[in-house]
PDB file of C-alpha atoms and ligand atoms in Angstrom:
ATOM      1  CA  MET A  26     -53.588 -28.467  72.232  1.00 65.00           C
ATOM      2  CA  SER A  27     -50.819 -29.178  74.669  1.00 94.00           C
ATOM      3  CA  ALA A  28     -47.867 -31.380  73.813  1.00 98.00           C
ATOM      4  CA  THR A  29     -47.126 -34.701  75.492  1.00 98.00           C
ATOM      5  CA  ILE A  30     -44.049 -34.197  77.664  1.00 98.00           C
ATOM      6  CA  ILE A  31     -41.398 -36.820  76.886  1.00 98.00           C
ATOM      7  CA  ASP A  32     -40.093 -37.845  80.299  1.00 98.00           C
ATOM      8  CA  GLY A  33     -36.379 -38.499  79.778  1.00 98.00           C
ATOM      9  CA  PHE A  34     -35.834 -38.637  83.518  1.00 98.00           C
ATOM     10  CA  THR A  35     -38.033 -41.728  83.928  1.00 98.00           C
ATOM     11  CA  ILE A  36     -36.878 -43.449  80.721  1.00 98.00           C
ATOM     12  CA  ALA A  37     -33.246 -42.915  81.816  1.00 98.00           C
ATOM     13  CA  ALA A  38     -34.018 -44.316  85.285  1.00 98.00           C
ATOM     14  CA  SER A  39     -35.397 -47.533  83.791  1.00 98.00           C
ATOM     15  CA  THR A  40     -32.331 -47.818  81.498  1.00 98.00           C
ATOM     16  CA  ARG A  41     -30.052 -47.443  84.549  1.00 98.00           C
ATOM     17  CA  ALA A  42     -32.071 -50.059  86.448  1.00 98.00           C
ATOM     18  CA  ARG A  43     -31.594 -52.536  83.578  1.00 98.00           C
ATOM     19  CA  VAL A  44     -27.857 -51.727  83.428  1.00 98.00           C
ATOM     20  CA  ALA A  45     -27.593 -52.216  87.223  1.00 98.00           C
ATOM     21  CA  GLU A  46     -29.028 -55.747  86.935  1.00 98.00           C
ATOM     22  CA  GLN A  47     -26.546 -56.630  84.198  1.00 98.00           C
ATOM     23  CA  VAL A  48     -23.659 -55.111  86.186  1.00 98.00           C
ATOM     24  CA  SER A  49     -24.546 -57.304  89.114  1.00 98.00           C
ATOM     25  CA  SER A  50     -24.500 -60.474  87.007  1.00 97.00           C
ATOM     26  CA  LEU A  51     -21.228 -59.423  85.314  1.00 98.00           C
ATOM     27  CA  LYS A  52     -19.638 -58.997  88.738  1.00 98.00           C
ATOM     28  CA  LYS A  53     -20.569 -62.601  89.534  1.00 97.00           C
ATOM     29  CA  SER A  54     -18.435 -63.665  86.571  1.00 96.00           C
ATOM     30  CA  GLY A  55     -15.485 -61.762  88.001  1.00 96.00           C
ATOM     31  CA  VAL A  56     -15.572 -58.503  86.026  1.00 98.00           C
ATOM     32  CA  ASP A  57     -16.036 -55.274  87.976  1.00 98.00           C
ATOM     33  CA  PRO A  58     -16.988 -52.601  85.364  1.00 98.00           C
ATOM     34  CA  CYS A  59     -14.998 -49.390  85.794  1.00 98.00           C
ATOM     35  CA  LEU A  60     -15.205 -46.006  84.058  1.00 99.00           C
ATOM     36  CA  ALA A  61     -12.388 -43.439  84.209  1.00 98.00           C
ATOM     37  CA  VAL A  62     -13.803 -39.911  83.978  1.00 98.00           C
ATOM     38  CA  VAL A  63     -11.120 -37.312  83.333  1.00 98.00           C
ATOM     39  CA  LEU A  64     -11.864 -33.653  84.016  1.00 98.00           C
ATOM     40  CA  VAL A  65      -9.277 -30.975  83.236  1.00 98.00           C
ATOM     41  CA  GLY A  66      -9.937 -27.610  84.888  1.00 98.00           C
ATOM     42  CA  ASP A  67     -13.066 -26.306  86.582  1.00 98.00           C
ATOM     43  CA  ASN A  68     -15.535 -25.355  83.854  1.00 97.00           C
ATOM     44  CA  PRO A  69     -18.732 -25.151  85.976  1.00 95.00           C
ATOM     45  CA  ALA A  70     -20.938 -26.984  83.438  1.00 95.00           C
ATOM     46  CA  SER A  71     -18.316 -29.758  83.111  1.00 97.00           C
ATOM     47  CA  VAL A  72     -18.018 -30.079  86.910  1.00 97.00           C
ATOM     48  CA  SER A  73     -21.786 -30.513  87.068  1.00 96.00           C
ATOM     49  CA  TYR A  74     -21.874 -33.105  84.223  1.00 97.00           C
ATOM     50  CA  VAL A  75     -19.047 -35.081  85.828  1.00 98.00           C
ATOM     51  CA  SER A  76     -20.818 -35.197  89.186  1.00 98.00           C
ATOM     52  CA  GLY A  77     -23.960 -36.468  87.426  1.00 98.00           C
ATOM     53  CA  LYS A  78     -21.878 -39.263  85.892  1.00 98.00           C
ATOM     54  CA  ALA A  79     -20.351 -40.160  89.285  1.00 98.00           C
ATOM     55  CA  LYS A  80     -23.822 -40.405  90.821  1.00 98.00           C
ATOM     56  CA  ALA A  81     -25.041 -42.674  88.018  1.00 98.00           C
ATOM     57  CA  LEU A  82     -21.959 -44.923  88.287  1.00 98.00           C
ATOM     58  CA  GLN A  83     -22.641 -45.392  91.972  1.00 98.00           C
ATOM     59  CA  GLU A  84     -26.306 -46.152  91.307  1.00 98.00           C
ATOM     60  CA  VAL A  85     -25.588 -48.871  88.730  1.00 98.00           C
ATOM     61  CA  GLY A  86     -22.809 -50.381  90.856  1.00 98.00           C
ATOM     62  CA  MET A  87     -19.828 -49.571  88.635  1.00 98.00           C
ATOM     63  CA  ILE A  88     -16.419 -48.359  89.795  1.00 98.00           C
ATOM     64  CA  ASP A  89     -15.916 -44.621  89.413  1.00 98.00           C
ATOM     65  CA  ARG A  90     -12.295 -43.738  88.644  1.00 98.00           C
ATOM     66  CA  SER A  91     -12.660 -39.952  88.637  1.00 98.00           C
ATOM     67  CA  ILE A  92      -9.505 -37.997  87.836  1.00 98.00           C
ATOM     68  CA  HIS A  93      -9.574 -34.227  88.266  1.00 98.00           C
ATOM     69  CA  LEU A  94      -6.544 -32.406  86.826  1.00 98.00           C
ATOM     70  CA  PRO A  95      -5.647 -28.713  87.082  1.00 98.00           C
ATOM     71  CA  ALA A  96      -6.480 -26.382  84.167  1.00 98.00           C
ATOM     72  CA  ASP A  97      -2.755 -25.948  83.363  1.00 98.00           C
ATOM     73  CA  THR A  98      -2.196 -29.692  82.756  1.00 98.00           C
ATOM     74  CA  SER A  99      -0.107 -30.025  79.586  1.00 98.00           C
ATOM     75  CA  GLU A 100      -1.195 -31.916  76.473  1.00 98.00           C
ATOM     76  CA  ASP A 101       1.675 -34.375  77.054  1.00 98.00           C
ATOM     77  CA  GLU A 102       0.604 -35.036  80.637  1.00 98.00           C
ATOM     78  CA  LEU A 103      -2.957 -35.721  79.514  1.00 99.00           C
ATOM     79  CA  LEU A 104      -1.732 -38.003  76.692  1.00 98.00           C
ATOM     80  CA  THR A 105       0.371 -39.964  79.174  1.00 98.00           C
ATOM     81  CA  LEU A 106      -2.641 -40.369  81.457  1.00 99.00           C
ATOM     82  CA  VAL A 107      -4.776 -41.627  78.552  1.00 99.00           C
ATOM     83  CA  GLN A 108      -2.051 -44.129  77.591  1.00 98.00           C
ATOM     84  CA  ASP A 109      -1.854 -45.369  81.195  1.00 98.00           C
ATOM     85  CA  LEU A 110      -5.640 -45.814  81.295  1.00 99.00           C
ATOM     86  CA  ASN A 111      -5.534 -47.639  77.926  1.00 98.00           C
ATOM     87  CA  ALA A 112      -3.027 -50.094  79.405  1.00 98.00           C
ATOM     88  CA  ASP A 113      -4.886 -50.556  82.705  1.00 98.00           C
ATOM     89  CA  LYS A 114      -6.909 -53.800  82.464  1.00 98.00           C
ATOM     90  CA  THR A 115      -9.105 -52.802  85.409  1.00 98.00           C
ATOM     91  CA  VAL A 116     -10.409 -49.769  83.447  1.00 98.00           C
ATOM     92  CA  HIS A 117     -13.082 -50.600  80.851  1.00 98.00           C
ATOM     93  CA  GLY A 118     -14.188 -47.146  79.727  1.00 99.00           C
ATOM     94  CA  ILE A 119     -12.405 -43.801  79.384  1.00 99.00           C
ATOM     95  CA  LEU A 120     -14.210 -40.484  79.146  1.00 98.00           C
ATOM     96  CA  VAL A 121     -12.322 -37.205  78.820  1.00 98.00           C
ATOM     97  CA  GLN A 122     -14.822 -34.443  79.546  1.00 98.00           C
ATOM     98  CA  LEU A 123     -15.053 -31.820  76.784  1.00 98.00           C
ATOM     99  CA  PRO A 124     -14.384 -28.993  76.227  1.00 97.00           C
ATOM    100  CA  LEU A 125     -10.700 -29.177  77.149  1.00 98.00           C
ATOM    101  CA  PRO A 126      -8.683 -26.026  77.933  1.00 98.00           C
ATOM    102  CA  SER A 127      -7.707 -24.265  74.698  1.00 98.00           C
ATOM    103  CA  HIS A 128      -3.979 -25.196  74.917  1.00 98.00           C
ATOM    104  CA  ILE A 129      -4.901 -28.887  74.488  1.00 98.00           C
ATOM    105  CA  ASN A 130      -5.749 -30.311  71.062  1.00 98.00           C
ATOM    106  CA  GLU A 131      -9.022 -32.166  71.664  1.00 98.00           C
ATOM    107  CA  GLN A 132      -8.810 -34.379  68.595  1.00 98.00           C
ATOM    108  CA  LEU A 133      -5.282 -35.490  69.532  1.00 98.00           C
ATOM    109  CA  ILE A 134      -6.590 -36.687  72.907  1.00 98.00           C
ATOM    110  CA  ILE A 135      -9.671 -38.377  71.432  1.00 98.00           C
ATOM    111  CA  VAL A 136      -7.640 -40.415  68.918  1.00 98.00           C
ATOM    112  CA  ALA A 137      -5.264 -41.479  71.707  1.00 99.00           C
ATOM    113  CA  ILE A 138      -8.086 -43.315  73.519  1.00 99.00           C
ATOM    114  CA  ASP A 139      -8.259 -47.058  72.796  1.00 98.00           C
ATOM    115  CA  PRO A 140     -11.420 -47.396  70.606  1.00 98.00           C
ATOM    116  CA  ALA A 141     -12.411 -50.437  72.729  1.00 98.00           C
ATOM    117  CA  LYS A 142     -12.576 -48.121  75.771  1.00 98.00           C
ATOM    118  CA  ASP A 143     -14.048 -45.099  73.946  1.00 99.00           C
ATOM    119  CA  VAL A 144     -17.460 -45.200  75.632  1.00 98.00           C
ATOM    120  CA  ASP A 145     -18.165 -41.663  74.367  1.00 98.00           C
ATOM    121  CA  GLY A 146     -18.085 -43.007  70.792  1.00 98.00           C
ATOM    122  CA  PHE A 147     -15.987 -40.020  69.665  1.00 98.00           C
ATOM    123  CA  HIS A 148     -12.954 -41.922  68.275  1.00 98.00           C
ATOM    124  CA  PRO A 149     -12.786 -41.908  64.445  1.00 98.00           C
ATOM    125  CA  VAL A 150     -12.818 -45.740  64.464  1.00 98.00           C
ATOM    126  CA  ASN A 151     -16.141 -45.786  66.326  1.00 98.00           C
ATOM    127  CA  LEU A 152     -17.582 -42.962  64.206  1.00 98.00           C
ATOM    128  CA  GLY A 153     -16.496 -44.764  61.021  1.00 98.00           C
ATOM    129  CA  ASN A 154     -18.012 -48.055  62.176  1.00 98.00           C
ATOM    130  CA  MET A 155     -21.226 -46.212  63.036  1.00 98.00           C
ATOM    131  CA  LEU A 156     -21.320 -44.878  59.474  1.00 97.00           C
ATOM    132  CA  ILE A 157     -21.057 -48.332  57.907  1.00 96.00           C
ATOM    133  CA  GLU A 158     -23.296 -49.983  60.512  1.00 96.00           C
ATOM    134  CA  ARG A 159     -20.638 -52.182  62.130  1.00 97.00           C
ATOM    135  CA  GLU A 160     -20.230 -52.902  65.851  1.00 98.00           C
ATOM    136  CA  CYS A 161     -19.148 -49.713  67.638  1.00 98.00           C
ATOM    137  CA  PHE A 162     -19.879 -47.470  70.593  1.00 98.00           C
ATOM    138  CA  LEU A 163     -22.583 -45.002  69.634  1.00 98.00           C
ATOM    139  CA  PRO A 164     -22.161 -41.420  70.921  1.00 98.00           C
ATOM    140  CA  CYS A 165     -24.291 -41.147  74.067  1.00 98.00           C
ATOM    141  CA  THR A 166     -26.498 -38.110  73.328  1.00 98.00           C
ATOM    142  CA  PRO A 167     -27.528 -39.174  69.785  1.00 98.00           C
ATOM    143  CA  HIS A 168     -28.115 -42.712  71.055  1.00 98.00           C
ATOM    144  CA  GLY A 169     -30.198 -41.322  73.929  1.00 98.00           C
ATOM    145  CA  VAL A 170     -32.325 -39.350  71.449  1.00 98.00           C
ATOM    146  CA  LEU A 171     -33.011 -42.536  69.446  1.00 98.00           C
ATOM    147  CA  VAL A 172     -34.059 -44.370  72.619  1.00 98.00           C
ATOM    148  CA  LEU A 173     -36.380 -41.495  73.611  1.00 98.00           C
ATOM    149  CA  LEU A 174     -38.039 -41.606  70.179  1.00 98.00           C
ATOM    150  CA  ARG A 175     -38.393 -45.381  70.358  1.00 98.00           C
ATOM    151  CA  GLU A 176     -39.728 -45.449  73.927  1.00 97.00           C
ATOM    152  CA  THR A 177     -42.251 -42.720  73.094  1.00 97.00           C
ATOM    153  CA  GLY A 178     -43.459 -44.660  70.046  1.00 98.00           C
ATOM    154  CA  VAL A 179     -42.490 -41.913  67.589  1.00 98.00           C
ATOM    155  CA  GLN A 180     -42.539 -43.237  64.029  1.00 97.00           C
ATOM    156  CA  THR A 181     -39.193 -42.496  62.325  1.00 98.00           C
ATOM    157  CA  VAL A 182     -39.751 -44.508  59.120  1.00 98.00           C
ATOM    158  CA  GLY A 183     -40.330 -42.045  56.298  1.00 98.00           C
ATOM    159  CA  ALA A 184     -40.497 -39.125  58.749  1.00 98.00           C
ATOM    160  CA  HIS A 185     -38.720 -35.883  57.931  1.00 99.00           C
ATOM    161  CA  ALA A 186     -36.204 -35.247  60.723  1.00 99.00           C
ATOM    162  CA  VAL A 187     -34.713 -31.758  60.767  1.00 99.00           C
ATOM    163  CA  ILE A 188     -31.615 -31.288  62.926  1.00 99.00           C
ATOM    164  CA  VAL A 189     -30.532 -27.792  63.909  1.00 99.00           C
ATOM    165  CA  GLY A 190     -26.803 -27.947  64.697  1.00 98.00           C
ATOM    166  CA  ARG A 191     -23.907 -29.893  63.170  1.00 98.00           C
ATOM    167  CA  SER A 192     -21.597 -30.578  66.121  1.00 98.00           C
ATOM    168  CA  ASN A 193     -19.350 -33.657  66.133  1.00 97.00           C
ATOM    169  CA  ILE A 194     -21.002 -34.743  69.391  1.00 97.00           C
ATOM    170  CA  VAL A 195     -24.691 -34.437  68.456  1.00 98.00           C
ATOM    171  CA  GLY A 196     -25.849 -33.067  65.088  1.00 98.00           C
ATOM    172  CA  LYS A 197     -23.507 -34.915  62.726  1.00 98.00           C
ATOM    173  CA  PRO A 198     -23.747 -38.388  64.312  1.00 98.00           C
ATOM    174  CA  LEU A 199     -27.502 -38.048  64.840  1.00 98.00           C
ATOM    175  CA  SER A 200     -27.984 -37.238  61.151  1.00 98.00           C
ATOM    176  CA  ILE A 201     -26.252 -40.528  60.262  1.00 98.00           C
ATOM    177  CA  LEU A 202     -28.168 -42.588  62.825  1.00 98.00           C
ATOM    178  CA  LEU A 203     -31.597 -41.260  61.825  1.00 98.00           C
ATOM    179  CA  ALA A 204     -30.887 -41.964  58.147  1.00 98.00           C
ATOM    180  CA  ARG A 205     -29.674 -45.531  58.810  1.00 96.00           C
ATOM    181  CA  ARG A 206     -31.901 -48.450  57.870  1.00 94.00           C
ATOM    182  CA  ASP A 207     -32.926 -49.051  61.480  1.00 94.00           C
ATOM    183  CA  CYS A 208     -34.612 -45.578  61.585  1.00 97.00           C
ATOM    184  CA  ASN A 209     -35.287 -44.803  57.912  1.00 98.00           C
ATOM    185  CA  ALA A 210     -35.933 -41.090  58.415  1.00 98.00           C
ATOM    186  CA  THR A 211     -35.312 -38.461  55.752  1.00 98.00           C
ATOM    187  CA  VAL A 212     -32.803 -36.084  57.325  1.00 98.00           C
ATOM    188  CA  THR A 213     -32.062 -32.391  56.866  1.00 99.00           C
ATOM    189  CA  VAL A 214     -29.155 -30.797  58.763  1.00 98.00           C
ATOM    190  CA  CYS A 215     -29.382 -27.043  59.391  1.00 98.00           C
ATOM    191  CA  HIS A 216     -26.595 -24.810  60.685  1.00 98.00           C
ATOM    192  CA  THR A 217     -25.569 -21.193  61.090  1.00 97.00           C
ATOM    193  CA  LYS A 218     -25.414 -20.612  57.335  1.00 98.00           C
ATOM    194  CA  THR A 219     -28.849 -22.127  56.599  1.00 98.00           C
ATOM    195  CA  ARG A 220     -31.116 -19.665  54.775  1.00 98.00           C
ATOM    196  CA  ASP A 221     -34.622 -19.241  56.209  1.00 98.00           C
ATOM    197  CA  LEU A 222     -34.235 -21.669  59.104  1.00 98.00           C
ATOM    198  CA  GLY A 223     -37.945 -21.458  59.948  1.00 98.00           C
ATOM    199  CA  ALA A 224     -38.916 -22.664  56.467  1.00 98.00           C
ATOM    200  CA  MET A 225     -36.789 -25.771  57.135  1.00 98.00           C
ATOM    201  CA  THR A 226     -37.893 -26.467  60.709  1.00 99.00           C
ATOM    202  CA  ARG A 227     -41.591 -26.080  59.783  1.00 98.00           C
ATOM    203  CA  GLN A 228     -41.189 -29.119  57.515  1.00 98.00           C
ATOM    204  CA  ALA A 229     -40.022 -31.305  60.393  1.00 99.00           C
ATOM    205  CA  ASP A 230     -42.073 -34.235  61.663  1.00 99.00           C
ATOM    206  CA  ILE A 231     -39.217 -34.667  64.129  1.00 99.00           C
ATOM    207  CA  LEU A 232     -37.342 -31.493  65.056  1.00 99.00           C
ATOM    208  CA  ILE A 233     -34.021 -31.852  66.871  1.00 99.00           C
ATOM    209  CA  ALA A 234     -32.675 -28.643  68.413  1.00 98.00           C
ATOM    210  CA  ALA A 235     -28.937 -29.044  69.049  1.00 98.00           C
ATOM    211  CA  ALA A 236     -27.469 -25.618  68.355  1.00 98.00           C
ATOM    212  CA  GLY A 237     -26.531 -24.501  71.880  1.00 97.00           C
ATOM    213  CA  SER A 238     -28.489 -21.272  71.584  1.00 98.00           C
ATOM    214  CA  PRO A 239     -31.056 -20.509  74.311  1.00 98.00           C
ATOM    215  CA  ARG A 240     -34.712 -20.603  73.148  1.00 98.00           C
ATOM    216  CA  MET A 241     -33.804 -20.027  69.490  1.00 98.00           C
ATOM    217  CA  ILE A 242     -36.554 -22.379  68.280  1.00 98.00           C
ATOM    218  CA  THR A 243     -39.749 -20.402  68.686  1.00 98.00           C
ATOM    219  CA  ALA A 244     -43.299 -21.757  68.423  1.00 98.00           C
ATOM    220  CA  ASP A 245     -43.787 -20.366  64.901  1.00 98.00           C
ATOM    221  CA  MET A 246     -40.873 -22.550  63.709  1.00 99.00           C
ATOM    222  CA  ILE A 247     -42.639 -25.777  64.676  1.00 98.00           C
ATOM    223  CA  LYS A 248     -45.085 -27.759  62.528  1.00 98.00           C
ATOM    224  CA  PRO A 249     -48.298 -28.449  64.478  1.00 98.00           C
ATOM    225  CA  GLY A 250     -48.130 -31.935  66.007  1.00 98.00           C
ATOM    226  CA  ALA A 251     -44.367 -32.375  65.459  1.00 98.00           C
ATOM    227  CA  THR A 252     -42.122 -34.214  67.916  1.00 99.00           C
ATOM    228  CA  VAL A 253     -39.572 -31.770  69.314  1.00 99.00           C
ATOM    229  CA  ILE A 254     -36.348 -33.027  70.909  1.00 99.00           C
ATOM    230  CA  ASP A 255     -34.424 -30.319  72.734  1.00 98.00           C
ATOM    231  CA  VAL A 256     -30.745 -31.185  73.198  1.00 98.00           C
ATOM    232  CA  GLY A 257     -29.779 -27.690  74.385  1.00 98.00           C
ATOM    233  CA  VAL A 258     -28.563 -27.088  77.926  1.00 97.00           C
ATOM    234  CA  ASN A 259     -27.977 -23.370  78.362  1.00 97.00           C
ATOM    235  CA  ARG A 260     -27.358 -21.469  81.582  1.00 96.00           C
ATOM    236  CA  VAL A 261     -29.216 -18.147  81.644  1.00 96.00           C
ATOM    237  CA  SER A 262     -28.875 -15.745  84.550  1.00 96.00           C
ATOM    238  CA  ASP A 263     -31.855 -15.547  86.848  1.00 96.00           C
ATOM    239  CA  ALA A 264     -31.579 -13.466  90.009  1.00 96.00           C
ATOM    240  CA  THR A 265     -34.585 -15.267  91.526  1.00 96.00           C
ATOM    241  CA  ALA A 266     -32.883 -18.687  91.235  1.00 96.00           C
ATOM    242  CA  LYS A 267     -30.790 -20.026  94.153  1.00 94.00           C
ATOM    243  CA  LYS A 268     -27.701 -20.533  91.965  1.00 94.00           C
ATOM    244  CA  GLY A 269     -28.184 -17.232  90.123  1.00 96.00           C
ATOM    245  CA  TYR A 270     -28.942 -19.033  86.855  1.00 96.00           C
ATOM    246  CA  ARG A 271     -31.359 -21.567  85.433  1.00 96.00           C
ATOM    247  CA  LEU A 272     -31.174 -24.070  82.633  1.00 96.00           C
ATOM    248  CA  VAL A 273     -33.097 -23.517  79.417  1.00 98.00           C
ATOM    249  CA  GLY A 274     -33.061 -25.482  76.202  1.00 98.00           C
ATOM    250  CA  ASP A 275     -32.704 -24.419  72.578  1.00 98.00           C
ATOM    251  CA  VAL A 276     -36.514 -24.409  72.345  1.00 98.00           C
ATOM    252  CA  ASP A 277     -38.798 -21.713  73.734  1.00 98.00           C
ATOM    253  CA  PHE A 278     -40.554 -24.381  75.787  1.00 98.00           C
ATOM    254  CA  GLU A 279     -43.936 -23.024  76.991  1.00 98.00           C
ATOM    255  CA  PRO A 280     -45.097 -21.525  73.664  1.00 98.00           C
ATOM    256  CA  ALA A 281     -43.731 -24.604  71.843  1.00 98.00           C
ATOM    257  CA  CYS A 282     -45.938 -26.868  73.994  1.00 98.00           C
ATOM    258  CA  ALA A 283     -49.006 -25.281  72.414  1.00 98.00           C
ATOM    259  CA  VAL A 284     -47.885 -26.331  68.915  1.00 98.00           C
ATOM    260  CA  ALA A 285     -45.832 -29.543  69.225  1.00 98.00           C
ATOM    261  CA  GLY A 286     -47.360 -33.009  69.536  1.00 98.00           C
ATOM    262  CA  ALA A 287     -44.631 -34.170  71.925  1.00 98.00           C
ATOM    263  CA  ILE A 288     -41.635 -32.386  73.402  1.00 98.00           C
ATOM    264  CA  THR A 289     -38.691 -33.007  75.734  1.00 98.00           C
ATOM    265  CA  PRO A 290     -38.281 -30.615  78.660  1.00 98.00           C
ATOM    266  CA  VAL A 291     -34.980 -29.092  79.871  1.00 98.00           C
ATOM    267  CA  PRO A 292     -33.919 -30.305  82.381  1.00 97.00           C
ATOM    268  CA  ARG A 293     -35.217 -33.927  82.664  1.00 98.00           C
ATOM    269  CA  GLY A 294     -35.311 -34.574  78.922  1.00 98.00           C
ATOM    270  CA  VAL A 295     -32.272 -35.575  76.848  1.00 98.00           C
ATOM    271  CA  GLY A 296     -29.670 -34.873  79.599  1.00 98.00           C
ATOM    272  CA  PRO A 297     -30.409 -37.908  81.803  1.00 98.00           C
ATOM    273  CA  MET A 298     -30.493 -40.111  78.685  1.00 98.00           C
ATOM    274  CA  THR A 299     -26.913 -39.139  77.781  1.00 98.00           C
ATOM    275  CA  ILE A 300     -25.697 -40.406  81.145  1.00 98.00           C
ATOM    276  CA  ALA A 301     -27.829 -43.567  80.957  1.00 98.00           C
ATOM    277  CA  MET A 302     -26.358 -44.436  77.535  1.00 98.00           C
ATOM    278  CA  LEU A 303     -22.861 -43.850  78.948  1.00 98.00           C
ATOM    279  CA  MET A 304     -23.629 -46.428  81.651  1.00 98.00           C
ATOM    280  CA  GLU A 305     -24.799 -48.852  78.966  1.00 98.00           C
ATOM    281  CA  ASN A 306     -21.670 -48.318  76.835  1.00 98.00           C
ATOM    282  CA  THR A 307     -19.429 -48.871  79.869  1.00 98.00           C
ATOM    283  CA  LEU A 308     -21.261 -52.099  80.675  1.00 98.00           C
ATOM    284  CA  VAL A 309     -20.779 -53.271  77.063  1.00 98.00           C
ATOM    285  CA  ALA A 310     -17.070 -52.319  77.155  1.00 98.00           C
ATOM    286  CA  ALA A 311     -16.661 -54.410  80.320  1.00 98.00           C
ATOM    287  CA  GLU A 312     -18.525 -57.357  78.763  1.00 98.00           C
ATOM    288  CA  ARG A 313     -16.382 -57.185  75.619  1.00 97.00           C
ATOM    289  CA  SER A 314     -13.202 -57.159  77.738  1.00 97.00           C
ATOM    290  CA  MET A 315     -14.006 -60.812  78.592  1.00 92.00           C
ATOM    291  CA  ARG A 316     -13.843 -61.918  74.944  1.00 87.00           C
TER     292      ARG A 316
HETATM  293  N1  GUN B   9     -19.181 -32.448  76.865  1.00 57.51           N
HETATM  294  C1  GUN B   9     -20.501 -32.281  76.581  1.00 57.51           C
HETATM  295  N2  GUN B   9     -21.079 -33.468  76.308  1.00 57.51           N
HETATM  296  C2  GUN B   9     -20.118 -34.404  76.420  1.00 57.51           C
HETATM  297  C3  GUN B   9     -20.107 -35.821  76.263  1.00 57.51           C
HETATM  298  O1  GUN B   9     -21.116 -36.477  75.935  1.00 57.51           O
HETATM  299  N3  GUN B   9     -18.899 -36.422  76.471  1.00 57.51           N
HETATM  300  C4  GUN B   9     -17.769 -35.740  76.808  1.00 57.51           C
HETATM  301  N4  GUN B   9     -16.643 -36.429  76.969  1.00 57.51           N
HETATM  302  N5  GUN B   9     -17.747 -34.425  76.950  1.00 57.51           N
HETATM  303  C5  GUN B   9     -18.923 -33.769  76.762  1.00 57.51           C
END
């Protein structure tokens, strides 16, 4: 048996194409959607994510207000920038790339962003509204995972979804979304203190690996036929690769393919979906600015 490969790259491309059409009609009504992407410092993974976002913005026809600040930018300077972007009517979405340098309090910056411009869906107002199923911006990676499941025809109703990882960005919000009435999954969240992780993951009809640990999910931890969604993006050194490293997920991909029913690859799985959902959120933020 060999798993169906869930092609996030293609699903993301069709999402971007739909967003591009809507951007073009929004522009005809006088609104030019604009996303401010703020990067502090030169974390190589962050630099690469930010350039992926810039490319997508260009493709869908939105304005890219990229702001790159030095690593020694103070918390106050960053707060002032966020406040300026909040007040700027030509900016519809604000994204501050995480992680921030350790001298800056991340949560302080996140709560400073106007929730109406928080296209990351990280502000407590958006997270709270997500919890009680009110209008909000959904966090992009969890939302992208839901779209992948839907587009692949994976049945979530009554399914046991096991999430490995409890980050604020992925594991925690995804656990809420999968348990909501629009998905109706039964959800288990595993983390570093979980006893006998394999016993948990082997119960999963849908296994979400979001721990940030290269190839930690081995084939023996997967129930035959399960859908495996790999959110991990880990750089591992590889002297034969041009850049000196290559990307691997949290799942040991090749052996897992022999057991899973369907699986996302890394790269070209969840990653492109995150960016596509960011484009969609920015479009929605621009549309709502007309209200
Ligand atoms: N760092 C890793 N993923 C993300 C994301 O989705 N948004 C932001 N702002 N930072 C990140």
